[in-house]
Every structure is written in structure tokens, then in C-alpha cells.
Tab-separated table of C-alpha atoms in Angstrom:
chain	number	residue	atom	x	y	z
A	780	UNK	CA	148.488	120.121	-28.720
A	781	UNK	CA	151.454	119.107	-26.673
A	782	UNK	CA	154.652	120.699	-27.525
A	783	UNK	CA	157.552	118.132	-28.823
A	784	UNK	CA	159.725	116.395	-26.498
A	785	UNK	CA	163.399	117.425	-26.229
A	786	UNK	CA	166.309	115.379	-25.981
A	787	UNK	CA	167.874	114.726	-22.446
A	788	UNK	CA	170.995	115.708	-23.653
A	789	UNK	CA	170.338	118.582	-25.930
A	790	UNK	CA	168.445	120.175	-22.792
A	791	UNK	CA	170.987	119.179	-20.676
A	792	UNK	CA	173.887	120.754	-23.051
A	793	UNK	CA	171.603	123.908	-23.561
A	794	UNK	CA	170.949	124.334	-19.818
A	795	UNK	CA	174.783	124.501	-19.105
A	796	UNK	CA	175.467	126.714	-21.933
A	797	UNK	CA	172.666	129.433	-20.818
A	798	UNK	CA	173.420	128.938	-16.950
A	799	UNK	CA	177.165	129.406	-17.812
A	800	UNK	CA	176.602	132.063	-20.340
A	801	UNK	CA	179.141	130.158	-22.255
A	802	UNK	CA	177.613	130.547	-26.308
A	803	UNK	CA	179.642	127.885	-28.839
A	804	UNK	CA	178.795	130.653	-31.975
A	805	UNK	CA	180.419	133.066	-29.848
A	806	UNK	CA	183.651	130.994	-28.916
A	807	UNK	CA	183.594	130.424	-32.934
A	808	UNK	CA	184.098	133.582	-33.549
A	809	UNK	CA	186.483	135.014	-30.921
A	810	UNK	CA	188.695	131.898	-31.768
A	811	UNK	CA	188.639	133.216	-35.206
A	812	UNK	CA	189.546	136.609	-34.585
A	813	UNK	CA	192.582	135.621	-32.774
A	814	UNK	CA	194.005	133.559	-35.270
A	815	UNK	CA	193.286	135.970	-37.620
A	816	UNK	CA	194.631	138.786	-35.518
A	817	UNK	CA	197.739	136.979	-33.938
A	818	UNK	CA	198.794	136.040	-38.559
A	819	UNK	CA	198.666	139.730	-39.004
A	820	UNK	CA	200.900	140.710	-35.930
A	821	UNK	CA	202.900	137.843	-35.861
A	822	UNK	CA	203.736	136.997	-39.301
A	823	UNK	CA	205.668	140.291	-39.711
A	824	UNK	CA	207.728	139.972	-36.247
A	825	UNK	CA	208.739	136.147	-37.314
A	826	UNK	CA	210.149	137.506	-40.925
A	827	UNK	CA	212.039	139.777	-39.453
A	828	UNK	CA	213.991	137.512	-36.997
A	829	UNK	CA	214.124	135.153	-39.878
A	830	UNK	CA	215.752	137.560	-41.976
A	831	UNK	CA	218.359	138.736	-39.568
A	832	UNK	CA	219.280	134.909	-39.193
A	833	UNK	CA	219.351	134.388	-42.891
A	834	UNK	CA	221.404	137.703	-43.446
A	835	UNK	CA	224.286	136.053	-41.073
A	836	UNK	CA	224.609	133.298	-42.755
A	837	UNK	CA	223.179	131.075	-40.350
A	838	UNK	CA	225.582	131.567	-37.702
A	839	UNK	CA	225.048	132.430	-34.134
A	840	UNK	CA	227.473	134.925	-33.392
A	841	UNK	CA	227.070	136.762	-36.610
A	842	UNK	CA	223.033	137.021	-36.206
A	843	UNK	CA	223.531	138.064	-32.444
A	844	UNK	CA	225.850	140.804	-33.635
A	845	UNK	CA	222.923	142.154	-36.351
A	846	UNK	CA	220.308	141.732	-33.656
A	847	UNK	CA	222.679	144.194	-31.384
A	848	UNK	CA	222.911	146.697	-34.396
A	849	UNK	CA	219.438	146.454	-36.074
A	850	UNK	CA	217.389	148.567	-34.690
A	851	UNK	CA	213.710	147.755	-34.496
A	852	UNK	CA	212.949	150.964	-37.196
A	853	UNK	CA	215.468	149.413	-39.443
A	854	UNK	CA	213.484	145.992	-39.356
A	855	UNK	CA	209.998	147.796	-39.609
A	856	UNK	CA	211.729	150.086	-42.675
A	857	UNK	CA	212.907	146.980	-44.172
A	858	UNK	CA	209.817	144.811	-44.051
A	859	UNK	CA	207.338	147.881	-45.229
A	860	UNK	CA	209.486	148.375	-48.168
A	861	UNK	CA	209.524	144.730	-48.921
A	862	UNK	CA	207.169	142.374	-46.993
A	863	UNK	CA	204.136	145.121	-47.132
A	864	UNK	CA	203.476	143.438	-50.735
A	865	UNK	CA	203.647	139.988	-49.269
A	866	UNK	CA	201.662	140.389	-46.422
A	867	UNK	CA	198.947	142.691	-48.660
A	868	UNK	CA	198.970	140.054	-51.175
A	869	UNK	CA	197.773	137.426	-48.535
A	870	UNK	CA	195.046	139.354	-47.429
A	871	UNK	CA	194.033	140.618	-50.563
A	872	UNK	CA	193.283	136.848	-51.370
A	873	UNK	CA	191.800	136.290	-48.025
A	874	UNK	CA	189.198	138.993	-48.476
A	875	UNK	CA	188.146	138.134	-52.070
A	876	UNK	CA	187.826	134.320	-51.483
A	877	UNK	CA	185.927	134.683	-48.045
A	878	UNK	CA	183.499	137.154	-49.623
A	879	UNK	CA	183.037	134.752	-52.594
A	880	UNK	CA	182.367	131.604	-50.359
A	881	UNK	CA	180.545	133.540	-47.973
A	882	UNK	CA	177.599	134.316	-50.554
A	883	UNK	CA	177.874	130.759	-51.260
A	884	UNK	CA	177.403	129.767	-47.959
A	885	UNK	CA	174.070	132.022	-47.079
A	886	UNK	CA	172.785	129.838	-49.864
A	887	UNK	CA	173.196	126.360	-47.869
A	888	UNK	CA	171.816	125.182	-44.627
A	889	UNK	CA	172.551	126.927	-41.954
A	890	UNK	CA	174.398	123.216	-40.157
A	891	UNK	CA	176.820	123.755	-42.982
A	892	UNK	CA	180.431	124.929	-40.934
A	893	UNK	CA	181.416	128.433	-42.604
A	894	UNK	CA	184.742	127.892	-44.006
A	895	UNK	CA	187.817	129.939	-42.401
A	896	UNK	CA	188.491	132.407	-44.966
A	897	UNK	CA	184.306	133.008	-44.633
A	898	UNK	CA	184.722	133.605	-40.784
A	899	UNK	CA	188.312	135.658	-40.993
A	900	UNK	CA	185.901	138.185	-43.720
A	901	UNK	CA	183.076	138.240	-41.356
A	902	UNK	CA	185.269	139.395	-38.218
A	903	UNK	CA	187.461	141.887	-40.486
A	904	UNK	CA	185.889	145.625	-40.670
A	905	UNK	CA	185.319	147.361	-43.560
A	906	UNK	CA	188.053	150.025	-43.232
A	907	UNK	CA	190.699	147.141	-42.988
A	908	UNK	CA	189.992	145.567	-46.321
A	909	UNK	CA	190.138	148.838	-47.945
A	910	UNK	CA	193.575	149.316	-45.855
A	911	UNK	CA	194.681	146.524	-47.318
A	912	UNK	CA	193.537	147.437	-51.194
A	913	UNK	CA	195.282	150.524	-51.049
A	914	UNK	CA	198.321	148.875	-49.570
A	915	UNK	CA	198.494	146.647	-52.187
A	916	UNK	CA	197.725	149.240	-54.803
A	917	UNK	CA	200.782	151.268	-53.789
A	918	UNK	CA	203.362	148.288	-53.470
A	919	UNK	CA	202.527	145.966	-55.679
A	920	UNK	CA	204.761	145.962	-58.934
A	921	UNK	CA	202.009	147.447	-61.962
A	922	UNK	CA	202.950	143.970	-64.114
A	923	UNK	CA	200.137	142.794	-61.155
A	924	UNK	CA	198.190	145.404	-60.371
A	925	UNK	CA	195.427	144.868	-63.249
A	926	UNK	CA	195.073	140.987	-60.656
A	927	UNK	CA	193.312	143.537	-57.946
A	928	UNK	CA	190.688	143.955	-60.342
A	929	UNK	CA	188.801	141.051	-59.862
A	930	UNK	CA	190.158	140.347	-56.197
A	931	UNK	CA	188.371	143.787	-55.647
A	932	UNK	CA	185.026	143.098	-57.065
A	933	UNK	CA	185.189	139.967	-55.348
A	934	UNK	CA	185.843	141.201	-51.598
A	935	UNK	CA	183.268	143.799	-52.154
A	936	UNK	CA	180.439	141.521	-54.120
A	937	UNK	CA	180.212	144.952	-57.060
A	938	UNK	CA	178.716	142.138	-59.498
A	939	UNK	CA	177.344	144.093	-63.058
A	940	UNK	CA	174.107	144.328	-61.578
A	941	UNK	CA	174.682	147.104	-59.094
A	942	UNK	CA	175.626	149.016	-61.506
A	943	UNK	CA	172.413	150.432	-62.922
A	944	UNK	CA	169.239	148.656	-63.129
A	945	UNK	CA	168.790	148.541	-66.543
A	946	UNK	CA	170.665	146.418	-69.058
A	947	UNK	CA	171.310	149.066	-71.791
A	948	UNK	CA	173.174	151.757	-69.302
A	949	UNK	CA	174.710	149.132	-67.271
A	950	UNK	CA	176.519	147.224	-70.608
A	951	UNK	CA	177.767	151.148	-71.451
A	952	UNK	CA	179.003	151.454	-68.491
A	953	UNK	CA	181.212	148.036	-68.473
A	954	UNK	CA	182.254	149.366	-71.886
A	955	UNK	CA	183.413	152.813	-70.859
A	956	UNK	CA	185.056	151.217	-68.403
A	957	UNK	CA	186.899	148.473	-70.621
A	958	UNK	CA	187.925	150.790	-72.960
A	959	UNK	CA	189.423	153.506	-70.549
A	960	UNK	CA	191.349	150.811	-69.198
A	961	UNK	CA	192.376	149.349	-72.954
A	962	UNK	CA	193.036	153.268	-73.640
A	963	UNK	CA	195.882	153.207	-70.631
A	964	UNK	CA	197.675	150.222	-71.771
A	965	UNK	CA	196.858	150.349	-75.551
A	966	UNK	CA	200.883	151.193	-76.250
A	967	UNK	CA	202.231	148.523	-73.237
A	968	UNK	CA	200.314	145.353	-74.878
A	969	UNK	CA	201.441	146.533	-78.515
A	970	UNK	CA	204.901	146.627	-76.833
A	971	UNK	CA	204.124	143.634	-75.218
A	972	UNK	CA	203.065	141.483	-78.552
A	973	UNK	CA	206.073	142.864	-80.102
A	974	UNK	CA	208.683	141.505	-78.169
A	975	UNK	CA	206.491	138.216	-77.324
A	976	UNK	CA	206.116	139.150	-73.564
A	977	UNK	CA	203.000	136.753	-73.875
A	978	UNK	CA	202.566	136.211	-69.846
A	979	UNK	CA	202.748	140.288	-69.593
A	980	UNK	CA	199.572	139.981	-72.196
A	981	UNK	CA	197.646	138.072	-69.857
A	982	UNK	CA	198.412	139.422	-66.833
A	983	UNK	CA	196.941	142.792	-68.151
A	984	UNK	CA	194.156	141.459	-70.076
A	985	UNK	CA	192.892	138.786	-68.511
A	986	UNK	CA	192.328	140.793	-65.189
A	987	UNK	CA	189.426	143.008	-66.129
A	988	UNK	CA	187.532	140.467	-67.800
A	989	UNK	CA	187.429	137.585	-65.405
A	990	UNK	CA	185.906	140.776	-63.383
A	991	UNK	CA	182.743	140.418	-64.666
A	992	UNK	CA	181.975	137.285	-63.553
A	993	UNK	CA	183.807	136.440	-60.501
A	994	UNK	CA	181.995	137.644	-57.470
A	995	UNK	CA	179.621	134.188	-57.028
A	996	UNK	CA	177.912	132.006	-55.938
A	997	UNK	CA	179.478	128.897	-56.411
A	998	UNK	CA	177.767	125.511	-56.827
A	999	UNK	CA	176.880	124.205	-53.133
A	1000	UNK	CA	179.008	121.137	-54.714
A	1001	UNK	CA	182.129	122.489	-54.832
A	1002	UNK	CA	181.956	125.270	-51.511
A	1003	UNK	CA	183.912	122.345	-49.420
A	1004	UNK	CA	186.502	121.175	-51.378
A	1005	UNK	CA	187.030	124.785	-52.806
A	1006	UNK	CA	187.612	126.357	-49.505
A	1007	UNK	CA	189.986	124.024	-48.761
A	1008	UNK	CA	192.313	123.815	-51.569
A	1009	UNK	CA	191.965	127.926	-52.093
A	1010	UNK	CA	193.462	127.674	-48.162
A	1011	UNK	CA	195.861	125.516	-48.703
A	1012	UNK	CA	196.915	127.382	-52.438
A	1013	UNK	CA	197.070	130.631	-50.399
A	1014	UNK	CA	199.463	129.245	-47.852
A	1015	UNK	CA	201.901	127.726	-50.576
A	1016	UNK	CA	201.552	130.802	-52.560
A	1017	UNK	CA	202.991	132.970	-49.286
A	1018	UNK	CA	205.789	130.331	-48.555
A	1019	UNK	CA	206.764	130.722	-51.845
A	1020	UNK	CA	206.750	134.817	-51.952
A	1021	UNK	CA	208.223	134.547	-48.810
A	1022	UNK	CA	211.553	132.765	-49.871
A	1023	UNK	CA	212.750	136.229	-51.435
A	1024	UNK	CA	211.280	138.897	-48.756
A	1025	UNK	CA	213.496	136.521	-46.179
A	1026	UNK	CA	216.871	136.306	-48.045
A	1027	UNK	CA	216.134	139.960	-49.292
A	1028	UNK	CA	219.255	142.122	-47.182
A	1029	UNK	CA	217.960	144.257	-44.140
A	1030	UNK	CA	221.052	146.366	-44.270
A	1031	UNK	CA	222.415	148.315	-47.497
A	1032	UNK	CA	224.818	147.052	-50.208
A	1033	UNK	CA	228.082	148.929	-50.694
A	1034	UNK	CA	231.354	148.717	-52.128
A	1035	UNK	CA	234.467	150.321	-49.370
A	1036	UNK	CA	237.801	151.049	-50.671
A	1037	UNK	CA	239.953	149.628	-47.903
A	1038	UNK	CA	243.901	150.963	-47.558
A	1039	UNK	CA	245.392	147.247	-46.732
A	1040	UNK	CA	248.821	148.370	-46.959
A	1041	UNK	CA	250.488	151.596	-48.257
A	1042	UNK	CA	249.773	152.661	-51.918
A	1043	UNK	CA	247.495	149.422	-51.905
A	1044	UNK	CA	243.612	149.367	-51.914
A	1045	UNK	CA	241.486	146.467	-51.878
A	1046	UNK	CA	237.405	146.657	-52.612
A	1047	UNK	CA	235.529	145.147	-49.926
A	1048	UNK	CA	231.582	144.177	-50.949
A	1049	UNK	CA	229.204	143.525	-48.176
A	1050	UNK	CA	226.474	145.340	-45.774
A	1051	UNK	CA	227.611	147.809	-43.245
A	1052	UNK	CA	226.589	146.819	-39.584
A	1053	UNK	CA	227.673	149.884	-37.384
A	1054	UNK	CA	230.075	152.620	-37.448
A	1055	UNK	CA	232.395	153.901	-34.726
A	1056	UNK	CA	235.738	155.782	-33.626
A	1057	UNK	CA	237.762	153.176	-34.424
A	1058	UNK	CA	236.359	150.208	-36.949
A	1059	UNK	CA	233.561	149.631	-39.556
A	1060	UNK	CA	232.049	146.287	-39.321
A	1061	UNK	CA	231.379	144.806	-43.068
A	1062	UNK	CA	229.084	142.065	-43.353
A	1063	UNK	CA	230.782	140.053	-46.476
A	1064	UNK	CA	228.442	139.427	-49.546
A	1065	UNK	CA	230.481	136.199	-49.196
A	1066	UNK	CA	230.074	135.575	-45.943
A	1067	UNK	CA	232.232	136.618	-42.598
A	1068	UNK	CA	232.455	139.579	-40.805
A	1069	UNK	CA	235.279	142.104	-41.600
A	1070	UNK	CA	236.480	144.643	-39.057
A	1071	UNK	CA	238.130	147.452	-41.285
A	1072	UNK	CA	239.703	150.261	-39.406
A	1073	UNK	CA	237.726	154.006	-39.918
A	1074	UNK	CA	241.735	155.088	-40.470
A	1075	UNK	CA	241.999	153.014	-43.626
A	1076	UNK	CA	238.890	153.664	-45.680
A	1077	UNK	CA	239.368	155.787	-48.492
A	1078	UNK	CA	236.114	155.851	-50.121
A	1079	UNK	CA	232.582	154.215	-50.356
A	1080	UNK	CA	229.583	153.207	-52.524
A	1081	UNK	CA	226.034	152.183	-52.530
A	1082	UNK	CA	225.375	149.156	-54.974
A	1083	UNK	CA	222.166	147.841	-56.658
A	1084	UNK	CA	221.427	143.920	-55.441
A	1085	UNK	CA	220.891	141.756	-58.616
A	1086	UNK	CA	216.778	141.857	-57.393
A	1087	UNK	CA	216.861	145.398	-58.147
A	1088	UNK	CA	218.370	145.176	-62.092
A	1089	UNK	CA	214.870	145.305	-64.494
A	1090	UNK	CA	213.709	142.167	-66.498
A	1091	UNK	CA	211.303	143.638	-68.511
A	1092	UNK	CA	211.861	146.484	-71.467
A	1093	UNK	CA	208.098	147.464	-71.199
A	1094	UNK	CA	206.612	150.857	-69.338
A	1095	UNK	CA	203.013	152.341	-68.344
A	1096	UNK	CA	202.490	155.694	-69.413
A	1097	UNK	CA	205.898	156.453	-68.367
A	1098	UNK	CA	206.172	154.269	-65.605
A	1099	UNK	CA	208.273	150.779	-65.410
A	1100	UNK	CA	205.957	147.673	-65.218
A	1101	UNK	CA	208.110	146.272	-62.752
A	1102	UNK	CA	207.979	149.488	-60.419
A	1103	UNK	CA	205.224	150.039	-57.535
A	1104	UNK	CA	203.476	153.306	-57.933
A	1105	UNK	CA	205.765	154.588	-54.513
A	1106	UNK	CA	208.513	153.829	-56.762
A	1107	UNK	CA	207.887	155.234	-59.858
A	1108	UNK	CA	206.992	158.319	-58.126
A	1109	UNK	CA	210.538	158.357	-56.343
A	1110	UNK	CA	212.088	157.661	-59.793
A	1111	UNK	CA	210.361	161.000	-61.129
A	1112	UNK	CA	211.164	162.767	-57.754
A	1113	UNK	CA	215.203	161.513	-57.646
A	1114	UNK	CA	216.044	159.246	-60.978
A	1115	UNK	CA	218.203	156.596	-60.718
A	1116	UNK	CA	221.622	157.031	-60.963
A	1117	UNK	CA	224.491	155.337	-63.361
A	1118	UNK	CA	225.751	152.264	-61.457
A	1119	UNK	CA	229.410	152.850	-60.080
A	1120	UNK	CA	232.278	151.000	-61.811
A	1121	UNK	CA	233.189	149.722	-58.688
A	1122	UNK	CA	230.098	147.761	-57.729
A	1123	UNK	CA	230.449	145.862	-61.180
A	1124	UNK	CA	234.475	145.869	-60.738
A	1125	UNK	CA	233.984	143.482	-57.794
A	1126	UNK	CA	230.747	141.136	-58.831
């Protein structure tokens, strides 16, 4: 029996790529990893300049003078107290998507192209989706902390069934589970009915049951046009999240009593840029930059942005629903303080 023919022009392509040692599924994937790579380094060194620009005001001179007097461990302290959740939440919906698609796609043909989020899971290790889980966990405000739920069960592919092999111990299980978690926020969603909070209702409950039935597969109908809308939705979602970790102030808020003339004071509210033996430079809340002599500042305070005031009357076991676990911590290590007079005196 005689072996079938090849194509010229397969051979020919397959005799380059072996003599050149050059492998296309290999290319694939390094080409992947550095995209994937170069969004995880590069997205946070891009916010930063962007919020130093947005901080001036736009203007040249002003952003040149924070870019002299921001420090790179005040731009790294700034974004890991406030981009950390942004940049978690994107990979957080990364990992769960490309683990979902990705036992969709062992399903189809192996000609079928493997969908980015697929190939970004594939190249990421273990230990860096768990990085990211617990980074999340710790900085995301506990309103949306029940949403890592299902994201989690998703990256990992912990569907019912690996639970226990047997039906009976496995359902007990899912109901210990369900009511431990209905035992924590039992007095939050009776809070939550009673004022009407009815998108705090399903934020919490909704979570743990779309759990049990989100890890896959998907219909081989639906893979394509899936993966690309869930990319494109993940993209808009971190432009839009991104609008307030930009505009949000690298430097701190504070009210200065300035001496303008004898027996006179004037309260000046803005961001302090630098310090020295003869002025402090004030950023403006309303724009400008204000040189006030050190001689003629009688007294200073540190002021809450309007971000920072709580929208929500509703608490978990003590903690405030719009507090990450890092913060309600610090709130039981150093509570907050009274606002001064003067940083409502001058709003």
C-alpha cells in the first residue's frame, strides 16, 4: 500500500519550518505571553503618568512640576492603594472566562483558533491566578466580593462534581456551604430589604448561586462570538473603572491656614507638592499652583475627598460594605476620625 501523496506546498512549508526550527504553535504562544506580560507591566506605568497629567490639570508646566516631586514610591503607593482593585478585577475576569472557554474549546476540533483569553490562561501559572484572587480578595470593596465566587470556581473548573462522588454527600455539602454563607450575611440582606438596597440584594445573593453552574462547557455555537464580545465587555468594563483610579489624587488633600496679611488668615484647599526652607507649593483643588511662604502658615489639615464619604448605611459583621478587608482592618486598628470644620468650612 503506497503511502498518500503530500502537497507541494505543505511539504515545502513543513521543510522550512523543521530546517529553520521556526514552529508557528510556538510563535503562538510566545506572542501571547508578551502581550499578556507587557498589559500587566505596562498598564500600571501608563496610569500613573496619566494620573500625574490629570492631577495638573492638563497643563505642561504644572504636570512637569509633579513629575519633579512625585517620587516613583509615591506613584507605586498610590496605584496599590487604588488601581490594585482595577488591575485585579481585569484579571480576575481574564482567568475565569479563559478557563471557561478553554474547556469549551478541548471539546471542538483541534483547527478551531483558541480564543485570547484561552491562550493568556494557558501561558499564566498557577501561583499567579491565585496572586491575583487574593489580591482581589483584600481590595475589593465586600459590596463585590460575594462576584469572586463564581469567577473562582470558574478559573479553577471546582464544578459540584469534584466535590464527592456521590450525590447525597455532595448536595450536603453545597448546603453547608450555602447556609454558612446565608448565616454571615443573614442580618446585612434583612438590612438590605429594609431600606430597599435591592442591587445590594443581588450582588450578595446572586453570587453563590450562579456558582453552581458556571464553570462550562458552552455550546460549540456560541464559543466564537462569546469570546469575542466577553473581550471586548472586559475592555469597556476597565475603561470605565479606569475613569476614577485616573482622576483619583496621587498626593493628599489638606486644608492650610495661610497668614495673608496681619491678623488675617485665609484657608487654602489643595494637594501639597513639596516642602522647603522657604515656600510650600499647594496644588489648588481649583486649579493653579500656589507658592505660600513656610513663614506664613499657621496651621494645617488632612481632608476626606468626596470618593471617600460612605453611600451605603449597611455593614458585615461589623465591617462597612463599602470597605476592603485592608480597610476595615485599619478602621479597627486606628478609627476614623471626626472630619475638621475646616475641610467643610471651605467646600
Amino acid at each position: 500500500m503506497t503511502a498518500p501523496a503530500v502537497p507541494q506546498q505543505d511539504l515545502g512549508a513543513t521543510t522550512v519550518a523543521v530546517r529553520d526550527g521556526w514552529d508557528p504553535a510556538v510563535e503562538r504562544r510566545a506572542r501571547a505571553s508578551q502581550s499578556f506580560w507587557t498589559a500587566v507591566v505596562g498598564v500600571p506605568a501608563i496610569f500613573s503618568v496619566l494620573r500625574l497629567g490629570v492631577e495638573a490639570g492638563g497643563e505642561l508646566q504644572t504636570t512637569l512640576l509633579l513629575v519633579a516631586n512625585v517620587g516613583p514610591v509615591n506613584l507605586l503607593a498610590g496605584f496599590l492603594t487604588t488601581a490594585a482593585r482595577l488591575l485585579s478585577t481585569g484579571l480576575v475576569a481574564v482567568f475565569a472566562l479563559g478557563a471557561v472557554l478553554r474547556v469549551s474549546v478541548e471539546r471542538m476540533p483541534p483547527t478551531v483558533r483558541r480564543p485570547l483569553f484561552v491562550r493568556w490562561a494557558d501561558l499564566t501559572p498557577a501561583w499567579f491566578v491565585l496572586a491575583s484572587f487574593l489580591t482581589a480578595l483584600v481590595t475589593w470593596q465586600l459590596l463585590y466580593l460575594p462576584l469572586l465566587l463564581p469567577a473562582f470556581v470558574a478559573a479553577f473548573q471546582l464544578t459540584p462534581a469534584r466535590l464527592h462522588e456521590h450525590v447525597v454527600p455532595r448536595t450536603l455539602i453545597v448546603v453547608a456551604l450555602l447556609g454558612g454563607y446565608g448565616w454571615l450575611l443573614a442580618p446585612t440582606l434583612v438590612d438590605a430589604w429594609q431600606q430597599r438596597e435591592l442591587l445590594v440584594l443581588a450582588l450578595l445573593v446572586a453570587p453563590p448561586l450562579l456558582a453552581l453552574a458556571v464553570t462550562g462547557p458552552l455550546p460549540g455555537a456560541v464559543i466564537r462570538p462569546l469570546a469575542s464580545v466577553t473581550e471586548a465587555a472586559v475592555l469597556a468594563m476597565l475603561v470605565w473603572a479606569a475613569l476614577p483610579v485616573i482622576t483619583t489624587p496621587v498626593l493628599p488633600l489638606t486644608v492650610t491656614t495661610v497668614e495673608s496679611s496681619p491678623g488675617v488668615t485665609e484657608d487654602v484647599r489643595g494637594h501639597v507638592v513639596t516642602v522647603d526652607d522657604v515656600n510650600m507649593v499647594l496644588l489648588q483643588e481649583r486649579g493653579g499652583v500656589r507658592y505660600v511662604p513656610v513663614d506664613d502658615v499657621r496651621a494645617q489639615v488632612l481632608c476626606p475627598s468626596e470618593e471617600e464619604l460612605p453611600r451605603h448605611r449597611l455593614r458585615i459583621r461589623d465591617y462597612h460594605v463599602e470597605d476592603s478587608l485592608l480597610e476595615g482592618l485599619g478602621r479597627r486598628v486606628r478609627p476614623v476620625h471626626r472630619t475638621d470644620a475646616a475641610c467643610r468650612a471651605v467646600r
